[in-house]
GROMACS .gro file of C-alpha atoms in nm:
model
  313
    1MET     CA    1  -7.843   2.733  -6.778
    2ASP     CA    2  -8.144   2.543  -6.638
    3LYS     CA    3  -8.046   2.236  -6.833
    4ARG     CA    4  -7.690   2.257  -6.704
    5GLY     CA    5  -7.819   2.296  -6.347
    6ILE     CA    6  -8.039   1.994  -6.381
    7PHE     CA    7  -7.751   1.795  -6.527
    8PHE     CA    8  -7.511   1.881  -6.245
    9THR     CA    9  -7.784   1.812  -5.990
   10LEU     CA   10  -7.836   1.464  -6.136
   11ILE     CA   11  -7.462   1.401  -6.135
   12THR     CA   12  -7.443   1.506  -5.771
   13ILE     CA   13  -7.733   1.279  -5.677
   14ILE     CA   14  -7.576   0.983  -5.857
   15ILE     CA   15  -7.239   1.041  -5.687
   16LEU     CA   16  -7.402   1.070  -5.345
   17THR     CA   17  -7.604   0.755  -5.409
   18ILE     CA   18  -7.292   0.560  -5.509
   19PHE     CA   19  -7.114   0.692  -5.199
   20ILE     CA   20  -7.399   0.591  -4.970
   21ILE     CA   21  -7.419   0.245  -5.126
   22THR     CA   22  -7.041   0.201  -5.095
   23VAL     CA   23  -7.046   0.305  -4.729
   24SER     CA   24  -7.339   0.074  -4.663
   25ILE     CA   25  -7.163  -0.221  -4.826
   26THR     CA   26  -6.844  -0.145  -4.635
   27GLN     CA   27  -7.038  -0.125  -4.307
   28PHE     CA   28  -7.221  -0.446  -4.394
   29GLU     CA   29  -6.891  -0.623  -4.464
   30HIS     CA   30  -6.749  -0.487  -4.138
   31ASP     CA   31  -7.052  -0.606  -3.940
   32ASP     CA   32  -7.035  -0.943  -4.114
   33SER     CA   33  -6.668  -0.981  -4.024
   34ILE     CA   34  -6.750  -0.906  -3.659
   35VAL     CA   35  -7.024  -1.171  -3.658
   36THR     CA   36  -6.784  -1.423  -3.814
   37ARG     CA   37  -6.513  -1.335  -3.563
   38VAL     CA   38  -6.747  -1.363  -3.266
   39SER     CA   39  -6.867  -1.701  -3.391
   40THR     CA   40  -6.506  -1.822  -3.423
   41MET     CA   41  -6.425  -1.703  -3.072
   42GLU     CA   42  -6.736  -1.870  -2.930
   43SER     CA   43  -6.629  -2.196  -3.092
   44PHE     CA   44  -6.281  -2.157  -2.941
   45LEU     CA   45  -6.432  -2.084  -2.599
   46SER     CA   46  -6.649  -2.396  -2.619
   47SER     CA   47  -6.343  -2.609  -2.703
   48LEU     CA   48  -6.148  -2.437  -2.426
   49ASP     CA   49  -6.418  -2.519  -2.170
   50LYS     CA   50  -6.406  -2.886  -2.267
   51ASP     CA   51  -6.027  -2.891  -2.242
   52LEU     CA   52  -6.022  -2.720  -1.901
   53GLU     CA   53  -6.287  -2.959  -1.772
   54ARG     CA   54  -6.076  -3.252  -1.895
   55ARG     CA   55  -5.767  -3.106  -1.729
   56THR     CA   56  -5.957  -3.061  -1.402
   57TYR     CA   57  -6.056  -3.430  -1.417
   58ILE     CA   58  -5.699  -3.543  -1.486
   59PHE     CA   59  -5.569  -3.323  -1.206
   60GLY     CA   60  -5.813  -3.489  -0.962
   61ILE     CA   61  -5.684  -3.836  -1.052
   62ARG     CA   62  -5.318  -3.735  -1.037
   63ALA     CA   63  -5.363  -3.547  -0.711
   64ILE     CA   64  -5.502  -3.856  -0.538
   65LEU     CA   65  -5.227  -4.075  -0.688
   66ALA     CA   66  -4.967  -3.826  -0.567
   67MET     CA   67  -5.110  -3.827  -0.214
   68ASP     CA   68  -5.128  -4.206  -0.203
   69SER     CA   69  -4.765  -4.215  -0.317
   70GLU     CA   70  -4.664  -3.969  -0.045
   71ILE     CA   71  -4.854  -4.165   0.220
   72LEU     CA   72  -4.672  -4.482   0.114
   73ASN     CA   73  -4.338  -4.302   0.119
   74LYS     CA   74  -4.384  -4.134   0.458
   75LEU     CA   75  -4.629  -4.384   0.614
   76GLN     CA   76  -4.822  -4.080   0.733
   77TYR     CA   77  -5.160  -3.942   0.638
   78ILE     CA   78  -5.207  -3.606   0.463
   79ASN     CA   79  -5.281  -3.373   0.753
   80ASN     CA   80  -5.287  -3.048   0.550
   81PHE     CA   81  -5.509  -3.170   0.270
   82ASP     CA   82  -5.637  -2.840   0.125
   83SER     CA   83  -5.288  -2.690   0.120
   84VAL     CA   84  -5.151  -3.000  -0.052
   85VAL     CA   85  -5.422  -2.980  -0.320
   86ASN     CA   86  -5.320  -2.622  -0.401
   87GLU     CA   87  -4.949  -2.700  -0.388
   88LEU     CA   88  -4.996  -2.985  -0.634
   89PHE     CA   89  -5.200  -2.763  -0.863
   90PHE     CA   90  -4.941  -2.485  -0.872
   91ASN     CA   91  -4.609  -2.662  -0.816
   92ALA     CA   92  -4.668  -3.035  -0.876
   93SER     CA   93  -4.521  -3.093  -0.531
   94ILE     CA   94  -4.612  -3.199  -0.177
   95ASN     CA   95  -4.435  -3.014   0.104
   96GLY     CA   96  -4.176  -2.899  -0.148
   97LYS     CA   97  -4.114  -3.246  -0.293
   98LEU     CA   98  -4.171  -3.264  -0.669
   99MET     CA   99  -4.408  -3.548  -0.758
  100VAL     CA  100  -4.238  -3.644  -1.085
  101ASN     CA  101  -4.457  -3.806  -1.354
  102ILE     CA  102  -4.764  -3.769  -1.137
  103SER     CA  103  -4.871  -3.407  -1.146
  104THR     CA  104  -4.630  -3.239  -1.389
  105GLY     CA  105  -4.792  -3.124  -1.712
  106ILE     CA  106  -5.130  -3.053  -1.555
  107THR     CA  107  -5.046  -2.771  -1.315
  108TYR     CA  108  -5.196  -2.421  -1.334
  109ASN     CA  109  -4.895  -2.274  -1.516
  110ASP     CA  110  -4.879  -2.568  -1.758
  111THR     CA  111  -5.246  -2.518  -1.836
  112LEU     CA  112  -5.210  -2.141  -1.880
  113ASN     CA  113  -4.912  -2.181  -2.115
  114GLU     CA  114  -5.085  -2.439  -2.333
  115VAL     CA  115  -5.408  -2.240  -2.348
  116ASN     CA  116  -5.224  -1.932  -2.472
  117PHE     CA  117  -5.021  -2.137  -2.718
  118PHE     CA  118  -5.340  -2.248  -2.892
  119ALA     CA  119  -5.514  -1.913  -2.839
  120LYS     CA  120  -5.250  -1.739  -3.052
  121LYS     CA  121  -5.346  -1.960  -3.345
  122PHE     CA  122  -5.693  -1.801  -3.324
  123ASN     CA  123  -5.555  -1.448  -3.272
  124VAL     CA  124  -5.705  -1.452  -2.924
  125MET     CA  125  -5.559  -1.349  -2.588
  126VAL     CA  126  -5.669  -1.544  -2.280
  127LYS     CA  127  -5.607  -1.442  -1.920
  128MET     CA  128  -5.696  -1.672  -1.632
  129ASP     CA  129  -5.680  -1.559  -1.271
  130HIS     CA  130  -5.699  -1.858  -1.039
  131LYS     CA  131  -5.974  -1.819  -0.782
  132ASN     CA  132  -5.994  -2.152  -0.601
  133ILE     CA  133  -5.951  -2.527  -0.642
  134THR     CA  134  -6.096  -2.781  -0.401
  135ILE     CA  135  -6.141  -3.156  -0.370
  136SER     CA  136  -6.440  -3.269  -0.166
  137GLN     CA  137  -6.712  -3.534  -0.155
  138ASP     CA  138  -7.089  -3.527  -0.182
  139ASP     CA  139  -7.140  -3.902  -0.230
  140PRO     CA  140  -6.952  -4.212  -0.107
  141TRP     CA  141  -6.804  -4.322  -0.440
  142HIS     CA  142  -6.668  -4.005  -0.599
  143ILE     CA  143  -6.451  -3.709  -0.521
  144VAL     CA  144  -6.559  -3.368  -0.652
  145VAL     CA  145  -6.291  -3.149  -0.807
  146ASN     CA  146  -6.399  -2.785  -0.836
  147TRP     CA  147  -6.176  -2.534  -1.009
  148THR     CA  148  -6.306  -2.176  -1.017
  149VAL     CA  149  -6.128  -1.936  -1.251
  150ASN     CA  150  -6.172  -1.572  -1.353
  151MET     CA  151  -6.129  -1.573  -1.731
  152THR     CA  152  -6.089  -1.294  -1.985
  153MET     CA  153  -6.080  -1.369  -2.358
  154GLU     CA  154  -6.021  -1.091  -2.611
  155ASP     CA  155  -5.970  -1.072  -2.984
  156ILE     CA  156  -5.629  -0.927  -3.075
  157GLY     CA  157  -5.808  -0.675  -3.297
  158LYS     CA  158  -6.033  -0.585  -3.004
  159LEU     CA  159  -6.348  -0.677  -3.196
  160ALA     CA  160  -6.492  -0.883  -2.908
  161ARG     CA  161  -6.423  -0.959  -2.542
  162TRP     CA  162  -6.556  -1.205  -2.283
  163GLU     CA  163  -6.521  -1.176  -1.906
  164ARG     CA  164  -6.658  -1.432  -1.665
  165ILE     CA  165  -6.603  -1.634  -1.349
  166HIS     CA  166  -6.657  -2.001  -1.423
  167SER     CA  167  -6.634  -2.322  -1.218
  168TYR     CA  168  -6.522  -2.649  -1.372
  169VAL     CA  169  -6.677  -2.924  -1.160
  170VAL     CA  170  -6.594  -3.289  -1.226
  171TYR     CA  171  -6.662  -3.618  -1.046
  172VAL     CA  172  -6.386  -3.877  -1.018
  173SER     CA  173  -6.462  -4.232  -0.907
  174ILE     CA  174  -6.267  -4.348  -0.601
  175GLU     CA  175  -6.266  -4.707  -0.724
  176ASN     CA  176  -5.923  -4.848  -0.810
  177PHE     CA  177  -5.741  -4.609  -0.578
  178GLU     CA  178  -5.542  -4.754  -0.289
  179ASP     CA  179  -5.688  -4.722   0.059
  180PRO     CA  180  -5.447  -4.520   0.278
  181VAL     CA  181  -5.581  -4.689   0.594
  182TYR     CA  182  -5.431  -5.021   0.484
  183ILE     CA  183  -5.102  -4.857   0.378
  184VAL     CA  184  -5.046  -4.683   0.711
  185GLY     CA  185  -5.201  -4.962   0.916
  186THR     CA  186  -4.956  -5.221   0.782
  187ASN     CA  187  -4.654  -4.986   0.761
  188GLY     CA  188  -4.660  -5.009   0.383
  189SER     CA  189  -4.652  -5.388   0.374
  190TYR     CA  190  -5.002  -5.433   0.234
  191THR     CA  191  -5.251  -5.232   0.037
  192ASN     CA  192  -5.614  -5.271  -0.061
  193ILE     CA  193  -5.768  -5.141  -0.382
  194ILE     CA  194  -6.110  -4.985  -0.339
  195LYS     CA  195  -6.378  -5.193  -0.510
  196LYS     CA  196  -6.747  -5.133  -0.455
  197THR     CA  197  -6.922  -5.448  -0.337
  198PRO     CA  198  -7.148  -5.624  -0.590
  199TYR     CA  199  -7.350  -5.774  -0.303
  200GLU     CA  200  -7.515  -5.463  -0.161
  201GLY     CA  201  -7.856  -5.552  -0.015
  202ASN     CA  202  -7.795  -5.923  -0.072
  203TYR     CA  203  -7.533  -6.025   0.181
  204VAL     CA  204  -7.725  -6.293   0.370
  205THR     CA  205  -8.038  -6.482   0.267
  206GLY     CA  206  -8.175  -6.699   0.546
  207SER     CA  207  -7.874  -6.907   0.650
  208ASP     CA  208  -7.696  -6.860   0.316
  209ILE     CA  209  -7.392  -6.642   0.383
  210SER     CA  210  -7.206  -6.713   0.058
  211ASN     CA  211  -7.235  -6.355  -0.072
  212PHE     CA  212  -7.125  -6.209   0.258
  213SER     CA  213  -6.830  -6.449   0.264
  214LYS     CA  214  -6.722  -6.330  -0.082
  215HIS     CA  215  -6.767  -5.969   0.026
  216VAL     CA  216  -6.539  -6.027   0.327
  217ASN     CA  217  -6.275  -6.240   0.154
  218ASN     CA  218  -6.235  -5.988  -0.127
  219SER     CA  219  -6.232  -5.691   0.111
  220TYR     CA  220  -6.496  -5.516  -0.096
  221TYR     CA  221  -6.626  -5.178   0.020
  222ALA     CA  222  -6.975  -5.083   0.128
  223ASN     CA  223  -7.124  -4.747   0.213
  224PHE     CA  224  -7.207  -4.722   0.583
  225SER     CA  225  -7.340  -4.370   0.632
  226ASN     CA  226  -7.257  -4.195   0.960
  227ALA     CA  227  -7.070  -4.499   1.086
  228ALA     CA  228  -6.744  -4.502   0.887
  229PRO     CA  229  -6.488  -4.260   0.742
  230SER     CA  230  -6.520  -4.135   0.385
  231PHE     CA  231  -6.245  -4.183   0.128
  232LEU     CA  232  -6.110  -3.832   0.191
  233ASP     CA  233  -6.126  -3.892   0.568
  234ARG     CA  234  -5.902  -4.192   0.505
  235ILE     CA  235  -5.650  -3.981   0.315
  236LYS     CA  236  -5.649  -3.725   0.598
  237GLY     CA  237  -5.620  -3.993   0.868
  238ASN     CA  238  -5.961  -3.921   1.019
  239ILE     CA  239  -6.037  -4.291   1.052
  240GLY     CA  240  -6.261  -4.235   1.353
  241ALA     CA  241  -6.493  -4.010   1.152
  242ASN     CA  242  -6.857  -4.102   1.097
  243SER     CA  243  -6.924  -3.946   0.759
  244PRO     CA  244  -7.247  -3.948   0.557
  245TYR     CA  245  -7.020  -4.075   0.279
  246GLY     CA  246  -6.850  -4.335   0.495
  247ILE     CA  247  -6.719  -4.658   0.341
  248GLU     CA  248  -6.568  -4.967   0.499
  249SER     CA  249  -6.430  -5.310   0.418
  250PHE     CA  250  -6.336  -5.614   0.621
  251VAL     CA  251  -5.965  -5.682   0.656
  252ASN     CA  252  -5.867  -6.025   0.522
  253LEU     CA  253  -5.639  -6.139   0.804
  254LEU     CA  254  -5.534  -6.451   0.613
  255GLU     CA  255  -5.381  -6.237   0.338
  256LEU     CA  256  -5.209  -6.020   0.596
  257SER     CA  257  -5.055  -6.318   0.773
  258GLN     CA  258  -4.939  -6.459   0.439
  259GLN     CA  259  -4.745  -6.133   0.392
  260GLY     CA  260  -4.578  -6.184   0.729
  261ILE     CA  261  -4.791  -5.920   0.899
  262SER     CA  262  -4.894  -5.996   1.255
  263THR     CA  263  -5.270  -5.989   1.309
  264LYS     CA  264  -5.498  -5.882   1.594
  265ASP     CA  265  -5.783  -6.066   1.760
  266LYS     CA  266  -6.055  -5.804   1.713
  267THR     CA  267  -6.325  -5.691   1.473
  268THR     CA  268  -6.200  -5.700   1.114
  269VAL     CA  269  -6.387  -5.383   1.011
  270ASP     CA  270  -6.097  -5.191   0.857
  271HIS     CA  271  -6.121  -4.848   1.022
  272ILE     CA  272  -6.170  -5.012   1.364
  273TYR     CA  273  -5.916  -5.289   1.312
  274PHE     CA  274  -5.641  -5.038   1.232
  275SER     CA  275  -5.736  -4.814   1.526
  276THR     CA  276  -5.687  -4.847   1.900
  277SER     CA  277  -6.058  -4.910   1.950
  278SER     CA  278  -6.161  -5.266   2.030
  279PRO     CA  279  -6.537  -5.309   2.064
  280CYS     CA  280  -6.696  -5.642   2.144
  281ALA     CA  281  -6.685  -5.863   1.833
  282ARG     CA  282  -6.788  -6.220   1.748
  283ASN     CA  283  -6.731  -6.492   1.493
  284LEU     CA  284  -7.011  -6.599   1.262
  285PRO     CA  285  -7.100  -6.957   1.172
  286GLY     CA  286  -6.970  -7.051   0.828
  287MET     CA  287  -6.728  -6.761   0.813
  288PRO     CA  288  -6.344  -6.796   0.823
  289TYR     CA  289  -6.192  -6.860   1.165
  290TRP     CA  290  -6.012  -6.525   1.161
  291PHE     CA  291  -6.324  -6.319   1.087
  292LYS     CA  292  -6.496  -6.113   1.356
  293ILE     CA  293  -6.764  -5.846   1.338
  294ASP     CA  294  -6.871  -5.590   1.597
  295ASN     CA  295  -7.219  -5.442   1.633
  296GLN     CA  296  -7.136  -5.075   1.668
  297ASN     CA  297  -7.401  -4.859   1.500
  298SER     CA  298  -7.603  -5.177   1.440
  299ARG     CA  299  -7.337  -5.306   1.201
  300GLU     CA  300  -7.478  -5.661   1.204
  301THR     CA  301  -7.813  -5.529   1.092
  302ARG     CA  302  -7.634  -5.336   0.816
  303TYR     CA  303  -7.492  -5.662   0.675
  304ASN     CA  304  -7.797  -5.882   0.751
  305THR     CA  305  -7.596  -6.096   0.992
  306ALA     CA  306  -7.793  -6.017   1.309
  307SER     CA  307  -8.024  -6.316   1.255
  308LEU     CA  308  -7.738  -6.566   1.242
  309PRO     CA  309  -7.688  -6.786   1.551
  310PRO     CA  310  -7.519  -6.594   1.831
  311GLY     CA  311  -7.157  -6.660   1.918
  312PRO     CA  312  -6.938  -6.557   2.209
  313CYS     CA  313  -6.840  -6.192   2.213
   0.00000   0.00000   0.00000
């Protein structure tokens, strides 16, 4: 009887050991599958972040193109800028007008649909609650597009879940966009493409004004902080603004006249030329006959022209 008891005891111990090992292996495999799944989801989230950042960038470009197009069509500035940004993002429209081939395909709903299309391939569910989208500036040469979204990502098998509020912030260069001030100022007959001047800090050397002449003739843009409107001010029609991110060019009156546009005898600084303001302005020796510059906010000092021989104002 003792031998039988010992035998059955050993059998019981062996069975329990096998059971424990089997459970441990099963648990290990389960834990390993969770780790693998989490890693896959993290990889998907990283790719998703890159895609949403890219979409935010594309939206910024298309939004500005859409607004420039609307300004040209209506010959009016965008006076409800923030509302228009949101309308473009959700409906690809401005004041109810669909901006075909400009904003379609990159709207909030388009983005949400495409994200979930690809998420299903990874057995993932993604929910995005729009929080806010803005376009602003914090330097003269870029707009800042900031899209804040409340995102939830969950595995279909409920193995893992992410919840977060994230902001996609991108910078878009304003170069190569059309300047709305020229569009409205000439009733759509002439436009000027924004190009940053290559002559900054080197406009005039002694009596050599060749660089300044090229700057003026090409209607290049220079940053003039707190003395000119920013790019977004120009879209909104705030051409009298003195922004820290202000930019300005000189209007080439010869090109305007060649387009049959009547010209004015006043300073050729764009945001002043196309306004009702008419400060004292003078010609400069060696510059085209049509050119005039005013000295508001020490503008002549800004362009190194103050030392040139004085002319009648």
